[in-house]
Short mmCIF file of C-alpha atoms in Angstrom, two decimals:
data_model
loop_
_atom_site.label_atom_id
_atom_site.label_comp_id
_atom_site.label_asym_id
_atom_site.label_seq_id
_atom_site.Cartn_x
_atom_site.Cartn_y
_atom_site.Cartn_z
CA UNK X 224 115.58 5.15 81.20
CA UNK X 225 118.22 7.59 80.01
CA UNK X 226 117.58 11.23 79.25
CA UNK X 227 120.04 13.05 77.02
CA UNK X 228 120.49 16.80 76.62
CA UNK X 229 122.82 18.24 73.98
CA UNK X 230 124.45 21.66 74.13
CA UNK X 231 127.24 23.61 72.49
CA UNK X 232 125.84 24.18 69.03
CA UNK X 233 125.99 27.51 67.30
CA UNK X 234 127.16 29.50 64.31
CA UNK X 235 130.79 29.24 63.27
CA UNK X 236 132.80 30.17 60.20
CA UNK X 237 134.29 27.53 57.95
CA UNK X 238 137.57 26.29 59.37
CA UNK X 239 136.46 26.97 62.91
CA UNK X 240 135.75 24.63 65.83
CA UNK X 241 132.93 23.76 68.16
CA UNK X 242 132.59 21.29 71.01
CA UNK X 243 129.25 19.65 71.58
CA UNK X 244 128.30 18.14 74.90
CA UNK X 245 125.63 15.62 75.76
CA UNK X 246 124.67 15.23 79.41
CA UNK X 247 122.94 12.05 80.48
CA UNK X 248 120.69 11.53 83.46
CA UNK X 249 120.67 8.47 85.67
CA UNK X 250 123.32 6.22 87.12
CA UNK X 251 123.70 3.87 84.16
CA UNK X 252 125.58 6.05 81.71
CA UNK X 253 128.64 3.79 81.64
CA UNK X 254 126.46 0.87 80.53
CA UNK X 255 125.80 2.54 77.19
CA UNK X 256 127.89 3.11 74.13
CA UNK X 257 127.23 6.60 72.86
CA UNK X 258 126.85 7.96 69.39
CA UNK X 259 126.52 11.26 67.59
CA UNK X 260 124.30 11.64 64.54
CA UNK X 261 123.36 14.62 62.41
CA UNK X 262 120.52 15.65 60.16
CA UNK X 263 120.85 18.35 57.54
CA UNK X 264 117.79 20.06 56.05
CA UNK X 265 116.06 17.80 53.59
CA UNK X 266 118.31 14.85 54.38
CA UNK X 267 118.06 11.74 56.50
CA UNK X 268 119.71 11.49 59.87
CA UNK X 269 123.19 9.99 59.52
CA UNK X 270 125.87 8.52 61.73
CA UNK X 271 128.80 10.69 62.78
CA UNK X 272 130.72 8.96 65.57
CA UNK X 273 130.47 6.34 68.28
CA UNK X 274 132.36 5.63 71.50
CA UNK X 275 132.37 2.45 73.55
CA UNK X 276 131.19 2.20 77.12
CA UNK X 277 134.68 2.60 78.54
CA UNK X 278 135.75 5.18 76.01
CA UNK X 279 138.59 3.03 74.72
CA UNK X 280 137.11 2.38 71.28
CA UNK X 281 135.85 5.00 68.83
CA UNK X 282 134.46 4.86 65.32
CA UNK X 283 133.81 7.64 62.79
CA UNK X 284 132.03 8.28 59.57
CA UNK X 285 134.50 8.81 56.74
CA UNK X 286 133.22 12.35 56.22
CA UNK X 287 134.42 13.47 59.67
CA UNK X 288 137.42 11.23 60.26
CA UNK X 289 140.47 13.27 61.20
CA UNK X 290 138.39 16.38 61.98
CA UNK X 291 135.99 15.25 64.72
CA UNK X 292 136.82 13.55 68.02
CA UNK X 293 134.34 11.82 70.27
CA UNK X 294 135.12 11.39 73.96
CA UNK X 295 133.32 10.72 77.21
CA UNK X 296 133.62 11.33 80.92
CA UNK X 297 131.71 8.64 82.78
CA UNK X 298 132.19 10.43 86.09
CA UNK X 299 130.31 13.40 84.65
CA UNK X 300 127.79 11.35 82.62
CA UNK X 301 128.78 13.35 79.56
CA UNK X 302 129.86 12.60 76.00
CA UNK X 303 131.57 15.18 73.81
CA UNK X 304 132.10 15.82 70.15
CA UNK X 305 135.03 18.07 69.31
CA UNK X 306 134.59 19.37 65.79
CA UNK X 307 137.56 21.03 64.06
CA UNK X 308 138.09 22.30 60.53
CA UNK X 309 134.37 22.69 60.11
CA UNK X 310 132.89 22.90 56.63
CA UNK X 311 129.56 24.31 55.42
CA UNK X 312 128.45 20.74 54.70
CA UNK X 313 128.72 19.99 58.42
CA UNK X 314 125.69 22.22 58.98
CA UNK X 315 123.01 20.12 60.63
CA UNK X 316 121.14 19.38 63.81
CA UNK X 317 123.39 17.13 65.88
CA UNK X 318 121.93 14.44 68.12
CA UNK X 319 123.48 12.23 70.73
CA UNK X 320 122.15 8.75 71.33
CA UNK X 321 122.69 5.81 73.68
CA UNK X 322 123.06 2.19 72.64
CA UNK X 323 123.00 -0.70 75.12
CA UNK X 324 124.83 -3.06 72.76
CA UNK X 325 128.56 -3.71 72.86
CA UNK X 326 129.06 -4.24 69.14
CA UNK X 327 129.81 -1.15 67.07
CA UNK X 328 126.59 -0.10 65.42
CA UNK X 329 125.83 2.88 63.23
CA UNK X 330 122.16 2.45 62.34
CA UNK X 331 119.63 4.81 63.86
CA UNK X 332 117.31 1.97 64.83
CA UNK X 333 119.96 0.38 67.04
CA UNK X 334 120.03 3.26 69.50
CA UNK X 335 117.72 3.20 72.48
CA UNK X 336 117.63 6.82 73.63
CA UNK X 337 117.98 10.16 71.88
CA UNK X 338 118.50 13.78 72.79
CA UNK X 339 116.55 16.67 71.34
CA UNK X 340 119.39 17.90 69.15
CA UNK X 341 121.51 21.04 68.88
CA UNK X 342 121.91 23.16 65.76
CA UNK X 343 125.33 23.61 64.18
CA UNK X 344 125.63 26.12 61.35
CA UNK X 345 128.87 26.60 59.45
CA UNK X 346 129.08 29.68 57.26
CA UNK X 347 131.32 29.89 54.20
#
């Protein structure tokens, strides 16, 4: 069982930056690849980024590539999402999730555990 708690959301102006954190409980954090997803009002939850168990491999949605960076610190049981050059269309609730599989996967149904989400609002 893995419990995930996101933090770091807030209100920021377009062009600004935020760093989200996701703290995981338990001693098995390094056994999971981690992902970030987001859900805007009236839209389905969508993939944002993923990082492998070791942190060596990362994968991004085209919409955030070059602006967002996912990273992890296995010693701290934490995964991060650094978001730069934010746009109003990045406004959403952001969720972190854990996936026990090794293969890169972006579908919601592939992830085993989810956090409660943190709101990110980007004003124009």
